[in-house]
Coordinates of C-alpha atoms in Angstrom, one line a residue:
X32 CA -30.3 18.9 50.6
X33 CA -32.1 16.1 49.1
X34 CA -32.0 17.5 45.3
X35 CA -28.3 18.4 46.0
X36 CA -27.3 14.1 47.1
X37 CA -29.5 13.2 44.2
X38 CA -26.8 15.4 42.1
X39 CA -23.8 14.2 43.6
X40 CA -25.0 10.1 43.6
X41 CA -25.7 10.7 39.8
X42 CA -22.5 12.2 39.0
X43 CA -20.6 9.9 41.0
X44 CA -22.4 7.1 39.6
X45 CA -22.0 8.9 35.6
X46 CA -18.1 9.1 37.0
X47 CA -17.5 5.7 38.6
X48 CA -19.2 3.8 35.5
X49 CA -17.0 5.9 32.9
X50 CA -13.7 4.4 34.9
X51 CA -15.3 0.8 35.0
X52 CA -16.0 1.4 31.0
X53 CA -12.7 2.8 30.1
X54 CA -10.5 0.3 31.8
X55 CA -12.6 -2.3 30.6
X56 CA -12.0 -1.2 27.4
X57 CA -8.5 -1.8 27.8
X58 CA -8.3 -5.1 29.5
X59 CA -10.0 -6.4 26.9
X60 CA -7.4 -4.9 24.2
X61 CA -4.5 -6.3 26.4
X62 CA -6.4 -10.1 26.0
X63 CA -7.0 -9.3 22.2
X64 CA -3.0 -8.1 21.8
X65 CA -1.6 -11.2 23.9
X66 CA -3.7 -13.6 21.4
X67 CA -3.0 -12.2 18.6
X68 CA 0.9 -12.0 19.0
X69 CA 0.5 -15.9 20.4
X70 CA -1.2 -16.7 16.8
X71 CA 1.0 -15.1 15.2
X72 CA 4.5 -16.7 16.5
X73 CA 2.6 -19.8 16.6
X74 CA 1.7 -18.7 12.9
X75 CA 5.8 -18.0 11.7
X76 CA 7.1 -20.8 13.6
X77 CA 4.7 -23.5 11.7
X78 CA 5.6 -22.0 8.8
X79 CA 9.1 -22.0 9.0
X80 CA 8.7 -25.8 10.7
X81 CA 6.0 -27.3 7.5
X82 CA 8.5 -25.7 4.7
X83 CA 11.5 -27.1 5.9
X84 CA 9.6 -30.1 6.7
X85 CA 8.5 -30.7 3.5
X86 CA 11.9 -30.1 2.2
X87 CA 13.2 -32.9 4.5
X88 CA 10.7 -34.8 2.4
X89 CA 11.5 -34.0 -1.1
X90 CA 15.4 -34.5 0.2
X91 CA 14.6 -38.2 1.0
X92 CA 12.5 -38.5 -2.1
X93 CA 15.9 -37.5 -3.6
X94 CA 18.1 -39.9 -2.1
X95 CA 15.6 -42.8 -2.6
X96 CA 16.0 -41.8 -6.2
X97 CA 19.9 -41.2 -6.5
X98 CA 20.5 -45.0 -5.2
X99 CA 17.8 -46.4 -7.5
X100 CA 19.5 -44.7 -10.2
X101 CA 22.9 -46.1 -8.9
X102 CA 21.3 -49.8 -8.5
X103 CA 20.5 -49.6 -12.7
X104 CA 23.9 -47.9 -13.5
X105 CA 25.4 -51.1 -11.6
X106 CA 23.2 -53.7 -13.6
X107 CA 23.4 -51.9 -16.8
X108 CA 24.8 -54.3 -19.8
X109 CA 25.1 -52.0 -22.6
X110 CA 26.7 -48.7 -23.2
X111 CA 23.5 -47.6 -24.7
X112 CA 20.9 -48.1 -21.2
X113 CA 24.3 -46.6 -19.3
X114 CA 24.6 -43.6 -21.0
X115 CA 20.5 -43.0 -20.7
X116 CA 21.0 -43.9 -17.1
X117 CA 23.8 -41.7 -17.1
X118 CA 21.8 -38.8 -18.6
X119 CA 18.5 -39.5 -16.4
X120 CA 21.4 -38.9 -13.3
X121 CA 22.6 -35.5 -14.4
X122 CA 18.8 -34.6 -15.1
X123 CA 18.0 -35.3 -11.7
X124 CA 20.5 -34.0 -10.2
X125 CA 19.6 -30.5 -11.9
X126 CA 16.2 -31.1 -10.5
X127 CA 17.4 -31.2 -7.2
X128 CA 19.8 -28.3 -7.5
X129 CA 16.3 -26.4 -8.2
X130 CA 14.8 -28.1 -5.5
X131 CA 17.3 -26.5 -3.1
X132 CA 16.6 -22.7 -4.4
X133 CA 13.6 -23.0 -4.4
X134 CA 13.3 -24.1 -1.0
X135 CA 15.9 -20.9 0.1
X136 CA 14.1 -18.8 -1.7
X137 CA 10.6 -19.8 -0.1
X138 CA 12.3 -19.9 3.6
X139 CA 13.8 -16.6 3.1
X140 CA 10.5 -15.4 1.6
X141 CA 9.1 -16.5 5.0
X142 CA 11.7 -14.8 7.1
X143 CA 11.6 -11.7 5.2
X144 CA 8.3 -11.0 5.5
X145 CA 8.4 -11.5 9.6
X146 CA 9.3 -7.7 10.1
X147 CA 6.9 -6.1 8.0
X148 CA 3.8 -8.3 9.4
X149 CA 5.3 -8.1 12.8
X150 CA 5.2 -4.3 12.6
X151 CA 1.8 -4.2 10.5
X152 CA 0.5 -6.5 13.6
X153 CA 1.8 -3.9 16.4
X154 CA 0.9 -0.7 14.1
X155 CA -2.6 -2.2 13.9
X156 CA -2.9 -2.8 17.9
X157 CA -1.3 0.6 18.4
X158 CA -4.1 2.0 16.5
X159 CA -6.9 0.3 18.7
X160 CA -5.2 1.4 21.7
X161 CA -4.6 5.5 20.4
X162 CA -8.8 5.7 20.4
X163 CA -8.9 5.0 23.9
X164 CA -5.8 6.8 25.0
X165 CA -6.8 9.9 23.5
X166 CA -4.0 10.1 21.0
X167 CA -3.7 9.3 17.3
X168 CA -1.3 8.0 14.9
X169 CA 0.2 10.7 12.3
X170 CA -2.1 10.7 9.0
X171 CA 1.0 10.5 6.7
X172 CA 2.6 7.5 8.1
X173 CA -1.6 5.8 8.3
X174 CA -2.9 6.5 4.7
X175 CA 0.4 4.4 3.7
X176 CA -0.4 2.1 6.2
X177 CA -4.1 1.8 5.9
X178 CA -3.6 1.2 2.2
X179 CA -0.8 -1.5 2.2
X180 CA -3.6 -3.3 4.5
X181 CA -6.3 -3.0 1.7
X182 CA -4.1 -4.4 -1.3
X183 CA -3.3 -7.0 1.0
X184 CA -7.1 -7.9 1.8
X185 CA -7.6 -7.7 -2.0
X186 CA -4.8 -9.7 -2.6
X187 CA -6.4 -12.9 -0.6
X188 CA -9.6 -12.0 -1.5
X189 CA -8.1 -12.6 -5.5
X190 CA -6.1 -15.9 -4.6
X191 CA -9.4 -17.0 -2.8
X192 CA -10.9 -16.3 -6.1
X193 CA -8.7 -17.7 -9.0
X194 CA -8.8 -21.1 -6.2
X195 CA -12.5 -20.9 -6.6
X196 CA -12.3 -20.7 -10.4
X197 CA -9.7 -22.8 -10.9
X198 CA -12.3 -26.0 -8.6
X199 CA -14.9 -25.1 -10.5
X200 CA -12.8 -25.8 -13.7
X201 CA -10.9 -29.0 -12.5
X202 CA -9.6 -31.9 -15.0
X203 CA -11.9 -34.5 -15.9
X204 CA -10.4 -39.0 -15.3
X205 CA -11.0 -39.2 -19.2
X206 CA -10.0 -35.7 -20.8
X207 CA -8.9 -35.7 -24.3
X208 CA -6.8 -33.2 -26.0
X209 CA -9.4 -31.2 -27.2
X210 CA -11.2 -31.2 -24.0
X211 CA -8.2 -29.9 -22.3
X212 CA -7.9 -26.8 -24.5
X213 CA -11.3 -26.0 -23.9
X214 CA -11.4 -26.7 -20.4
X215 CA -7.8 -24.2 -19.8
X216 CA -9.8 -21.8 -22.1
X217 CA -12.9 -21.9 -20.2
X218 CA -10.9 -21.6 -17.1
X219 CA -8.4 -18.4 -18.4
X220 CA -11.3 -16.3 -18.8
X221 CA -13.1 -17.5 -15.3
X222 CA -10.0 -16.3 -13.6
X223 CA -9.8 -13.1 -15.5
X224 CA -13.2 -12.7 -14.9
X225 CA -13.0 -13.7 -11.0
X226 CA -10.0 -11.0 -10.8
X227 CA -12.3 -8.5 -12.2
X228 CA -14.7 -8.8 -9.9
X229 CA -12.6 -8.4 -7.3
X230 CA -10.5 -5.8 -8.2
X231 CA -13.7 -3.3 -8.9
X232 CA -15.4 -4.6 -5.5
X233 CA -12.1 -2.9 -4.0
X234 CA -12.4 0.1 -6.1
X235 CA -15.6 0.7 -4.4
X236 CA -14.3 -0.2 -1.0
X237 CA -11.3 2.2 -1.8
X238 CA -13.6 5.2 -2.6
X239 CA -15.5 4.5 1.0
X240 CA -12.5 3.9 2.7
X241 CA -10.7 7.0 1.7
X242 CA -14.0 9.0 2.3
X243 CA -14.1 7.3 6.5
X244 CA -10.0 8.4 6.8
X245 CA -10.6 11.8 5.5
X246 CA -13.4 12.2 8.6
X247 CA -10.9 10.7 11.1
X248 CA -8.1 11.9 10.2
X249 CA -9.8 15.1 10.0
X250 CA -8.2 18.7 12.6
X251 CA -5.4 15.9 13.4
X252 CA -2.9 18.1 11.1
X253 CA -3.2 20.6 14.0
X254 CA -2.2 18.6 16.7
X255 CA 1.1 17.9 18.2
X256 CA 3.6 14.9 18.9
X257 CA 3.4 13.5 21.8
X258 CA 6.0 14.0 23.9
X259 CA 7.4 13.9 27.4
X260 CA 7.8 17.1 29.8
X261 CA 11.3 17.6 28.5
X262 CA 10.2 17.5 24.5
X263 CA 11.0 13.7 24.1
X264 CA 8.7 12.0 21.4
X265 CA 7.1 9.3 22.8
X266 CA 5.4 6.0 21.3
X267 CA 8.7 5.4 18.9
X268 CA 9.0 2.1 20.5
X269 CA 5.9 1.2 18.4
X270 CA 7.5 1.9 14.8
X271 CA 4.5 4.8 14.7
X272 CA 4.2 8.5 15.4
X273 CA 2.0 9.1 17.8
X274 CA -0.3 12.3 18.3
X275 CA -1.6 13.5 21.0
X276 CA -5.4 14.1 19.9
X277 CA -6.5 15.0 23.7
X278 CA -4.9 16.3 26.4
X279 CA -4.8 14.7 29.9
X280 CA -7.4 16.9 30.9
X281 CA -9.9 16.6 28.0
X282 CA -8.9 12.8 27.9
X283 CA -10.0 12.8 32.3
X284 CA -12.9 14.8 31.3
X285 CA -13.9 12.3 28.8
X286 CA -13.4 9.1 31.1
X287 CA -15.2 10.6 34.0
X288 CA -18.3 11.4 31.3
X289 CA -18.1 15.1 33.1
X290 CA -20.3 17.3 31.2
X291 CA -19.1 20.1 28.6
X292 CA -19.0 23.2 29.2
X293 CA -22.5 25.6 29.0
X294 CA -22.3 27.5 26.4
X295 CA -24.3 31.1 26.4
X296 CA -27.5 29.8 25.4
X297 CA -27.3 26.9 28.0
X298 CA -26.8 29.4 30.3
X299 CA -30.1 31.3 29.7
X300 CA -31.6 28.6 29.3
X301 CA -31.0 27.4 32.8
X302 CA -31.3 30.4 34.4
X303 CA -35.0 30.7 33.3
X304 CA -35.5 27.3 34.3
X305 CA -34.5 28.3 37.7
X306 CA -36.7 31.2 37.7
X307 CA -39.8 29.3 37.2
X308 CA -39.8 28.0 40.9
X309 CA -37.8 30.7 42.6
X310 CA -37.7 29.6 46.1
X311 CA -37.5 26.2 46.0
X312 CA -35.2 26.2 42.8
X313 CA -32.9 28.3 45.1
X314 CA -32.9 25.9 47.7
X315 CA -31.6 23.2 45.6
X316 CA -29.4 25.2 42.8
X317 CA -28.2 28.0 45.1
X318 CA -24.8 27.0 47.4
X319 CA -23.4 24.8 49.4
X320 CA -26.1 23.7 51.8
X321 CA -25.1 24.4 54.8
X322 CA -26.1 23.9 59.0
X323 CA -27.1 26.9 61.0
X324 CA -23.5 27.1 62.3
X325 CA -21.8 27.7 58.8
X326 CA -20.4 24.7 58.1
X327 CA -21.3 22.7 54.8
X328 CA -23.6 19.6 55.6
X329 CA -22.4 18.0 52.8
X330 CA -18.8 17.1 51.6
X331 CA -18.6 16.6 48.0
X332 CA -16.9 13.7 46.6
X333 CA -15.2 13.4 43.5
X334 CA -11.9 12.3 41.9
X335 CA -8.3 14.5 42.1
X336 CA -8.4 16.3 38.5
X337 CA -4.2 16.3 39.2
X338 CA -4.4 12.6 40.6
X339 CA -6.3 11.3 37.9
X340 CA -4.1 13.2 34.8
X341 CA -1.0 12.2 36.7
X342 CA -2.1 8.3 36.8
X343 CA -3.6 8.7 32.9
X344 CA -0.1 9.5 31.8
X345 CA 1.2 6.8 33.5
X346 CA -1.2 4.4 32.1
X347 CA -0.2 5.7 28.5
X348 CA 3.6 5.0 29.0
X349 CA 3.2 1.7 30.9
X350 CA 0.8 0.9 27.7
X351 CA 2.9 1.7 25.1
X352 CA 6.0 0.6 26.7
X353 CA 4.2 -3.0 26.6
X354 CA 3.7 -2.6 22.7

């Protein structure tokens, strides 16, 4: 009786700890996914708010300009400063005809890039949540994914770079002409060099990379969408196909941390264990102990198998329908 609550403590305690861990794991993805979408509003909106800032700026700079220009035109004596006047007008006005496209062109830049970091942002989140949930995004849609995300990494890593080069090279108060051509020399084949660098660093992380996405994505190609009870896909919602790597049942078996299986050599292997000590190792290993009358002396606790599957699937749609 004692060996058999010594069991049940331990596997209710292995059990109890595996919830704790698992939802745990989940809070804090729910605190990491409310951040990062906070940061990254707070991100689009700054952006979007500091160009057309600046072009509110360069618009007054403008206008400052245009009425200086009109104050000359209006003093001018000769035909000669009036038609330089005249000239220096028309070139700033073309000036600030570029001024304008370019500043559409960067705030459309800005908005046009919202979707595709918006949905790179939730894709990458989804991800995160798929390891806990027992599921998986679809390899195709991932290696596409996964690699847009490293050429954007080497991307900064390059501008970081050429920035770095380019300080290291910076104008001198008293540069001549022929210290300027060696200087822009000197700093052409820095940057090439600096881009170099980078680009065969990411080689080598490209080679690793591919090698760790082979492992995961690895028996994936036999698993199925998943879906509702009627066939529905589910997880669209996310802009990503979601697999459904484990079942509800292997996914309880895995939060409750309840032990695989024996195979035939565990088996033997705990049956000759058992027969070392015969009677006392059939006291605690045989049943159910139980009181001279029949009944069991002990009731064994443990969670609903169909409870906790039902309640695992709702946590996946509440999750996903959050994303």
């Amino acid at each position: 009786l004692s060996n058999k609550l010594t069991r049940q403590a331990e596997a209710l305690h292995l059990a109890v700890t595996g919830v704790l861990i698992f939802f745990t794991n989940l809070a804090k993805r729910q605190e990491l996914l409310k951040k990062r979408v906070e940061e990254f509003e707070v991100n689009y909106n700054g952006e979007v708010e500091d160009c057309e800032k600046d072009f509110e700026d360069t618009c007054e700079r403008n206008e400052n300009r245009m009425k200086e220009l009109h104050g000359e035109i209006d003093d001018a004596a000769h035909h000669e400063t009036l038609d330089e006047l005249k000239q220096q007008t028309f070139d700033h006005l073309d000036q600030m005809a570029v001024g304008y496209r370019d500043h559409a062109d960067q705030l459309l830049g800005i908005h046009n890039r919202y979707p595709g970091e918006a949905q790179a942002l939730i894709r990458e989140e989804t991800r995160g949540y798929c390891q806990d949930l027992g599921l998986a995004l679809d390899p195709a849609e991932e290696t596409v994914a996964l690699a847009a995300e490293r050429a954007a990494a080497t991307a900064i890593l390059e501008a970081e770079a050429v920035a770095a080069a380019e300080a290291a090279h910076a104008p001198a108060a008293d540069e001549d002409e022929a210290t300027l051509a060696a200087r822009l020399e000197a700093l052409a084949a820095a940057v090439e060099a600096a881009k170099a660098q980078v680009h065969q660093d990411a080689e080598t992380r490209e080679a690793e990379a591919v090698e760790a996405e082979a492992a995961v994505f690895e028996g994936l190609e036999e698993k199925n969408l998943w879906c509702a009870m009627d066939g529905t896909a589910l997880g669209g919602g996310t802009g990503c196909k979601v697999l459904e790597k484990k079942t509800l049942e292997e996914l309880r078996g895995t939060v409750l941390q309840e032990p695989k299986p024996e195979t035939d050599a565990d088996a033997l292997a705990a049956e000759a264990a058992e027969t070392a000590d015969a009677d006392e190792e059939a006291e605690s290993h045989g049943d159910e102990p139980v009181f001279a009358d029949g009944t069991h002396a002990l009731d064994t606790l443990s969670f609903d198998h169909g409870w906790f599957e039902e309640n695992l699937a709702g946590l996946r749609d509440a999750i996903f329908q959050n994303l």
